[in-house]
Amino acid sequence: MSLGAYLAVSAALFVLGVVAIVTRRNVIYVLMGIEMILNAANINLVAFQRFHGGVEDGRMLAIFVIILAAAEAAIVLAILLNAFQMLGTIKPSEADQLRE
Amino acid sequence: MELSSKLWYAGLALGTAAALVWGGWTAAGEGVCFALFAALTLGGGLICVFERSVVRSAFALLLTFGGVAGLFVLLESDFLAMAQLLIYVGGVLALLLFGVMLTPPDLKERKLPRVLAGLVVCGAALGWISWRMLQGASWIDTPVAAAPAPAGSAAREVGLSFLRPDQYLVPFELVAVLLTVALVGAVYIARRRRVDYAAPQAEEST
């Protein structure tokens, strides 16, 4: 397959991630959307590395992205646990305690 | 399962079949593999966005991550594919399922029009941006360099790049420290503590 096919899949996955972040009213969906966006970026990096040169840079950058995504997911879940204990909810629209 | 869900999944299956036929028509074996993994990726993402229950969305994300791993294999990055499976499917998805336990199911949420509108708006915006970028793209005209013959596994190159001081040794060590700090910090934040947050002068005890 050509480079354009991979770029198209990556762009579609990016759009799905943005839609998951924007439209669903739930923090878990925001996290899922972020993971989808990072995956789309990874596809782009590896595809360009495969089709446009012999250096390892794209692949290595993708590995670092995966590592950072794992760290990010762990921290987000810890924060969510804490927020749930404090507020009793983890919906972004209902967490407005700072306003009072 | 209600009628709209049945229609939705039937449409998704039909789209997958169409993609498989199209891939086999244009590029034979590799095209079929690419179409299969692309359909897994995008179908999982679509189910995740549209599905009503959070648990099903999380499991649909399994399809997406698996499809992306397959695309990595097609792109000759075997180490990356295995890392994707291990870290995303084994780690991130398990964490997500723990997060799902915190959310009550919101089955009455009417979100189909909102999601459709978001899909149309975001897709149009991204399509417009990519079209404008493709106007001035120079990498399309440059002849694609012939891919070097893979000398064995790509994992060897990745490992060597990690350990060469002039390449990725310092970022590798830095990211190791960052991962340790992040995980220890996550455990510290998420530990169970008995604090009454409503009381103004609560005494903290762990």
CSV table of C-alpha atoms in Angstrom, one decimal:
chain,number,residue,atom,x,y,z
A,1,MET,CA,0.0,0.0,0.0
A,2,SER,CA,1.1,3.6,-0.6
A,3,LEU,CA,1.9,6.2,2.0
A,4,GLY,CA,-1.4,8.0,1.3
A,5,ALA,CA,-3.5,5.0,2.5
A,6,TYR,CA,-1.7,5.0,5.8
A,7,LEU,CA,-2.1,8.7,6.2
A,8,ALA,CA,-5.8,8.4,5.4
A,9,VAL,CA,-6.3,5.8,8.1
A,10,SER,CA,-4.3,7.9,10.5
A,11,ALA,CA,-6.4,11.1,9.8
A,12,ALA,CA,-9.6,9.2,10.2
A,13,LEU,CA,-8.5,7.8,13.6
A,14,PHE,CA,-7.5,11.3,14.6
A,15,VAL,CA,-10.9,12.6,13.8
A,16,LEU,CA,-12.5,9.8,15.8
A,17,GLY,CA,-10.3,10.7,18.8
A,18,VAL,CA,-11.3,14.4,18.6
A,19,VAL,CA,-15.0,13.4,18.3
A,20,ALA,CA,-14.6,11.2,21.4
A,21,ILE,CA,-13.1,14.0,23.3
A,22,VAL,CA,-15.5,16.7,22.2
A,23,THR,CA,-18.9,15.0,22.2
A,24,ARG,CA,-18.9,12.5,25.1
A,25,ARG,CA,-19.5,13.8,28.6
A,26,ASN,CA,-17.3,11.5,30.5
A,27,VAL,CA,-13.7,11.6,31.5
A,28,ILE,CA,-13.0,8.1,30.4
A,29,TYR,CA,-14.0,9.0,26.9
A,30,VAL,CA,-11.7,11.9,27.0
A,31,LEU,CA,-8.9,9.5,27.9
A,32,MET,CA,-9.9,7.1,25.2
A,33,GLY,CA,-9.9,10.0,22.6
A,34,ILE,CA,-6.4,11.0,23.7
A,35,GLU,CA,-5.2,7.4,23.2
A,36,MET,CA,-6.7,7.3,19.8
A,37,ILE,CA,-5.0,10.6,18.8
A,38,LEU,CA,-1.7,9.3,20.0
A,39,ASN,CA,-2.1,6.1,18.0
A,40,ALA,CA,-2.9,8.2,14.9
A,41,ALA,CA,0.3,10.2,15.4
A,42,ASN,CA,2.2,6.9,15.8
A,43,ILE,CA,0.8,5.5,12.5
A,44,ASN,CA,2.0,8.7,10.8
A,45,LEU,CA,5.5,8.6,12.3
A,46,VAL,CA,6.1,5.0,11.4
A,47,ALA,CA,4.6,5.3,7.9
A,48,PHE,CA,6.8,8.3,7.0
A,49,GLN,CA,9.8,6.4,8.4
A,50,ARG,CA,9.0,3.4,6.3
A,51,PHE,CA,8.4,5.3,3.1
A,52,HIS,CA,10.7,8.2,3.3
A,53,GLY,CA,14.1,7.1,4.5
A,54,GLY,CA,16.3,4.7,6.3
A,55,VAL,CA,16.9,6.4,9.6
A,56,GLU,CA,15.3,5.1,12.7
A,57,ASP,CA,14.0,8.4,14.0
A,58,GLY,CA,10.3,7.9,13.3
A,59,ARG,CA,10.2,4.5,14.9
A,60,MET,CA,12.1,5.7,18.0
A,61,LEU,CA,9.8,8.7,18.4
A,62,ALA,CA,6.8,6.4,18.2
A,63,ILE,CA,8.3,4.3,21.0
A,64,PHE,CA,8.7,7.3,23.2
A,65,VAL,CA,5.1,8.3,22.5
A,66,ILE,CA,3.9,4.9,23.6
A,67,ILE,CA,6.0,5.2,26.8
A,68,LEU,CA,4.6,8.6,27.6
A,69,ALA,CA,1.1,7.5,26.9
A,70,ALA,CA,1.4,4.7,29.4
A,71,ALA,CA,2.7,7.1,32.1
A,72,GLU,CA,-0.1,9.6,31.2
A,73,ALA,CA,-2.8,6.9,31.5
A,74,ALA,CA,-1.5,5.8,34.9
A,75,ILE,CA,-1.5,9.4,36.2
A,76,VAL,CA,-4.9,10.2,34.8
A,77,LEU,CA,-6.4,7.2,36.4
A,78,ALA,CA,-4.8,8.0,39.8
A,79,ILE,CA,-6.2,11.6,39.6
A,80,LEU,CA,-9.6,10.3,38.6
A,81,LEU,CA,-9.6,7.9,41.7
A,82,ASN,CA,-8.8,10.9,43.9
A,83,ALA,CA,-11.3,13.2,42.2
A,84,PHE,CA,-14.0,10.5,42.6
A,85,GLN,CA,-13.2,10.2,46.3
A,86,MET,CA,-13.3,14.0,46.8
A,87,LEU,CA,-16.3,14.9,44.5
A,88,GLY,CA,-18.3,11.7,44.2
A,89,THR,CA,-18.4,12.1,40.4
A,90,ILE,CA,-15.9,12.3,37.5
A,91,LYS,CA,-18.1,14.0,35.0
A,92,PRO,CA,-16.4,17.2,33.9
A,93,SER,CA,-19.6,19.1,33.7
A,94,GLU,CA,-20.5,18.3,37.3
A,95,ALA,CA,-17.1,19.1,38.9
A,96,ASP,CA,-17.5,22.7,39.7
A,97,GLN,CA,-16.5,22.9,43.3
A,98,LEU,CA,-13.8,25.5,42.6
A,99,ARG,CA,-16.5,28.0,41.7
A,100,GLU,CA,-17.9,28.3,45.2
B,1,MET,CA,-29.8,-5.0,21.4
B,2,GLU,CA,-32.1,-2.5,19.8
B,3,LEU,CA,-32.7,-2.0,16.1
B,4,SER,CA,-30.5,1.0,15.6
B,5,SER,CA,-27.5,-0.9,17.1
B,6,LYS,CA,-28.2,-3.9,14.8
B,7,LEU,CA,-28.3,-1.6,11.8
B,8,TRP,CA,-25.2,0.1,12.9
B,9,TYR,CA,-23.2,-3.1,13.4
B,10,ALA,CA,-24.5,-4.5,10.1
B,11,GLY,CA,-23.3,-1.4,8.3
B,12,LEU,CA,-19.9,-1.7,9.9
B,13,ALA,CA,-19.6,-5.3,8.8
B,14,LEU,CA,-20.7,-4.4,5.3
B,15,GLY,CA,-18.1,-1.6,5.2
B,16,THR,CA,-15.4,-4.0,6.4
B,17,ALA,CA,-16.3,-6.5,3.6
B,18,ALA,CA,-16.2,-3.7,1.0
B,19,ALA,CA,-12.8,-2.6,2.3
B,20,LEU,CA,-11.5,-6.1,2.0
B,21,VAL,CA,-12.8,-6.5,-1.5
B,22,TRP,CA,-11.3,-3.2,-2.5
B,23,GLY,CA,-8.0,-4.0,-0.9
B,24,GLY,CA,-7.8,-7.4,-2.7
B,25,TRP,CA,-8.8,-5.7,-6.0
B,26,THR,CA,-6.1,-3.1,-5.8
B,27,ALA,CA,-3.1,-4.7,-4.1
B,28,ALA,CA,-3.8,-8.4,-3.7
B,29,GLY,CA,-2.5,-9.9,-0.4
B,30,GLU,CA,-1.0,-6.9,1.2
B,31,GLY,CA,-4.0,-4.9,0.3
B,32,VAL,CA,-6.3,-7.4,2.0
B,33,CYS,CA,-4.1,-7.3,5.2
B,34,PHE,CA,-4.1,-3.5,5.1
B,35,ALA,CA,-7.8,-3.3,4.6
B,36,LEU,CA,-8.4,-5.7,7.4
B,37,PHE,CA,-6.2,-3.8,9.9
B,38,ALA,CA,-7.6,-0.5,8.8
B,39,ALA,CA,-11.1,-1.7,9.2
B,40,LEU,CA,-10.3,-3.1,12.6
B,41,THR,CA,-8.7,0.3,13.6
B,42,LEU,CA,-11.5,2.5,12.3
B,43,GLY,CA,-14.3,0.2,13.2
B,44,GLY,CA,-13.1,-0.1,16.8
B,45,GLY,CA,-12.9,3.7,16.9
B,46,LEU,CA,-16.4,4.1,15.5
B,47,ILE,CA,-17.9,1.6,17.9
B,48,CYS,CA,-16.0,3.4,20.8
B,49,VAL,CA,-17.4,6.8,19.8
B,50,PHE,CA,-21.0,5.7,19.2
B,51,GLU,CA,-21.4,2.9,21.7
B,52,ARG,CA,-23.7,3.7,24.7
B,53,SER,CA,-22.0,1.8,27.5
B,54,VAL,CA,-18.5,2.6,28.6
B,55,VAL,CA,-17.5,-1.0,29.0
B,56,ARG,CA,-18.3,-1.8,25.3
B,57,SER,CA,-16.4,1.3,24.3
B,58,ALA,CA,-13.3,0.2,26.2
B,59,PHE,CA,-13.4,-3.2,24.6
B,60,ALA,CA,-13.9,-1.7,21.2
B,61,LEU,CA,-10.7,0.2,21.8
B,62,LEU,CA,-9.1,-3.2,22.0
B,63,LEU,CA,-9.9,-3.6,18.3
B,64,THR,CA,-8.4,-0.2,17.6
B,65,PHE,CA,-5.1,-1.0,19.4
B,66,GLY,CA,-4.9,-4.4,17.8
B,67,GLY,CA,-5.5,-2.9,14.3
B,68,VAL,CA,-2.8,-0.3,14.9
B,69,ALA,CA,-0.4,-3.1,15.9
B,70,GLY,CA,-1.2,-4.9,12.7
B,71,LEU,CA,-0.5,-1.7,10.7
B,72,PHE,CA,2.9,-1.5,12.5
B,73,VAL,CA,3.7,-5.0,11.3
B,74,LEU,CA,2.8,-4.1,7.8
B,75,LEU,CA,5.1,-1.1,8.1
B,76,GLU,CA,8.0,-3.5,9.1
B,77,SER,CA,8.1,-2.3,12.7
B,78,ASP,CA,7.8,-5.6,14.5
B,79,PHE,CA,9.2,-4.4,17.8
B,80,LEU,CA,6.8,-1.5,17.8
B,81,ALA,CA,3.9,-3.8,17.1
B,82,MET,CA,4.8,-6.0,20.1
B,83,ALA,CA,5.3,-2.9,22.3
B,84,GLN,CA,1.9,-1.6,21.2
B,85,LEU,CA,0.2,-4.9,22.2
B,86,LEU,CA,2.0,-5.2,25.5
B,87,ILE,CA,1.7,-1.6,26.6
B,88,TYR,CA,-1.6,-0.5,25.2
B,89,VAL,CA,-3.7,-3.7,25.3
B,90,GLY,CA,-2.0,-5.0,28.5
B,91,GLY,CA,-1.5,-1.8,30.4
B,92,VAL,CA,-3.5,1.2,29.2
B,93,LEU,CA,-6.6,-0.8,28.5
B,94,ALA,CA,-6.5,-2.5,31.8
B,95,LEU,CA,-6.2,0.9,33.5
B,96,LEU,CA,-9.1,2.2,31.4
B,97,LEU,CA,-11.3,-0.7,32.6
B,98,PHE,CA,-10.5,0.2,36.2
B,99,GLY,CA,-11.6,3.8,35.4
B,100,VAL,CA,-14.8,2.4,33.9
B,101,MET,CA,-15.7,1.0,37.3
B,102,LEU,CA,-16.0,4.6,38.6
B,103,THR,CA,-18.6,5.7,36.1
B,104,PRO,CA,-22.2,4.8,36.5
B,105,PRO,CA,-23.8,3.8,33.2
B,106,ASP,CA,-25.7,6.6,31.6
B,107,LEU,CA,-28.1,4.7,29.4
B,108,LYS,CA,-30.5,7.5,28.9
B,109,GLU,CA,-28.0,9.8,27.4
B,110,ARG,CA,-29.2,10.9,23.9
B,111,LYS,CA,-26.0,11.4,22.2
B,112,LEU,CA,-26.4,10.1,18.6
B,113,PRO,CA,-27.2,13.6,17.1
B,114,ARG,CA,-24.3,15.2,19.0
B,115,VAL,CA,-21.8,12.5,18.0
B,116,LEU,CA,-22.9,12.7,14.4
B,117,ALA,CA,-22.7,16.5,14.4
B,118,GLY,CA,-19.2,16.3,16.0
B,119,LEU,CA,-18.1,13.7,13.4
B,120,VAL,CA,-19.3,15.9,10.5
B,121,VAL,CA,-17.8,19.1,11.9
B,122,CYS,CA,-14.4,17.6,12.9
B,123,GLY,CA,-14.2,15.6,9.7
B,124,ALA,CA,-14.9,18.7,7.6
B,125,ALA,CA,-12.4,20.8,9.5
B,126,LEU,CA,-9.7,18.2,9.2
B,127,GLY,CA,-10.5,17.5,5.6
B,128,TRP,CA,-10.2,21.2,4.9
B,129,ILE,CA,-6.9,21.6,6.7
B,130,SER,CA,-5.4,18.5,5.0
B,131,TRP,CA,-6.6,19.8,1.6
B,132,ARG,CA,-4.9,23.1,2.2
B,133,MET,CA,-1.7,21.4,3.4
B,134,LEU,CA,-1.6,19.1,0.4
B,135,GLN,CA,-1.6,22.2,-1.9
B,136,GLY,CA,1.8,23.2,-0.7
B,137,ALA,CA,3.2,19.8,0.2
B,138,SER,CA,6.6,19.1,-1.2
B,139,TRP,CA,7.0,15.5,0.0
B,140,ILE,CA,4.5,14.3,-2.6
B,141,ASP,CA,6.7,15.3,-5.5
B,142,THR,CA,9.9,14.0,-4.0
B,143,PRO,CA,10.6,10.5,-5.3
B,144,VAL,CA,10.1,8.0,-2.6
B,145,ALA,CA,13.4,6.5,-1.5
B,146,ALA,CA,13.6,2.8,-2.0
B,147,ALA,CA,13.2,1.1,1.3
B,148,PRO,CA,16.4,-0.5,2.4
B,149,ALA,CA,16.4,-4.2,2.5
B,150,PRO,CA,15.6,-5.2,6.1
B,151,ALA,CA,18.6,-6.8,7.6
B,152,GLY,CA,17.0,-9.2,10.0
B,153,SER,CA,14.7,-7.8,12.6
B,154,ALA,CA,13.9,-4.2,13.2
B,155,ALA,CA,14.2,-4.7,16.9
B,156,ARG,CA,18.0,-5.0,16.6
B,157,GLU,CA,18.2,-1.5,15.1
B,158,VAL,CA,15.9,-0.1,17.7
B,159,GLY,CA,17.9,-1.6,20.5
B,160,LEU,CA,21.2,-0.3,19.1
B,161,SER,CA,19.7,3.1,18.6
B,162,PHE,CA,18.7,3.1,22.3
B,163,LEU,CA,22.2,2.4,23.5
B,164,ARG,CA,24.3,4.7,21.2
B,165,PRO,CA,25.4,7.8,23.1
B,166,ASP,CA,25.1,9.9,19.9
B,167,GLN,CA,21.6,8.8,19.3
B,168,TYR,CA,19.0,8.0,21.9
B,169,LEU,CA,20.9,7.0,25.1
B,170,VAL,CA,20.1,10.2,27.0
B,171,PRO,CA,16.4,10.3,26.1
B,172,PHE,CA,16.2,6.6,26.9
B,173,GLU,CA,17.5,7.1,30.4
B,174,LEU,CA,15.4,10.3,30.9
B,175,VAL,CA,12.3,8.5,29.9
B,176,ALA,CA,13.1,5.6,32.2
B,177,VAL,CA,13.4,8.1,35.1
B,178,LEU,CA,10.2,9.8,34.1
B,179,LEU,CA,8.3,6.5,33.9
B,180,THR,CA,9.5,5.6,37.4
B,181,VAL,CA,8.6,9.0,38.8
B,182,ALA,CA,5.2,8.9,37.1
B,183,LEU,CA,4.3,5.5,38.3
B,184,VAL,CA,5.4,6.1,41.9
B,185,GLY,CA,3.6,9.4,41.8
B,186,ALA,CA,0.4,7.7,40.5
B,187,VAL,CA,0.6,5.1,43.4
B,188,TYR,CA,1.1,7.9,45.9
B,189,ILE,CA,-1.8,9.9,44.5
B,190,ALA,CA,-4.2,7.0,44.3
B,191,ARG,CA,-3.5,5.5,47.7
B,192,ARG,CA,-6.4,5.1,50.1
B,193,ARG,CA,-6.6,7.8,52.7
B,194,ARG,CA,-9.2,8.5,55.2
B,195,VAL,CA,-9.8,12.2,55.0
B,196,ASP,CA,-13.2,13.8,55.2
B,197,TYR,CA,-12.8,16.5,52.6
B,198,ALA,CA,-16.1,18.1,53.6
B,199,ALA,CA,-14.8,18.9,57.1
B,200,PRO,CA,-12.7,22.1,57.0
B,201,GLN,CA,-10.1,21.1,59.6
B,202,ALA,CA,-9.7,17.4,58.8
B,203,GLU,CA,-6.7,15.6,60.2
B,204,GLU,CA,-4.9,13.6,57.7
B,205,SER,CA,-4.1,10.1,58.4
B,206,THR,CA,-2.9,7.5,55.9
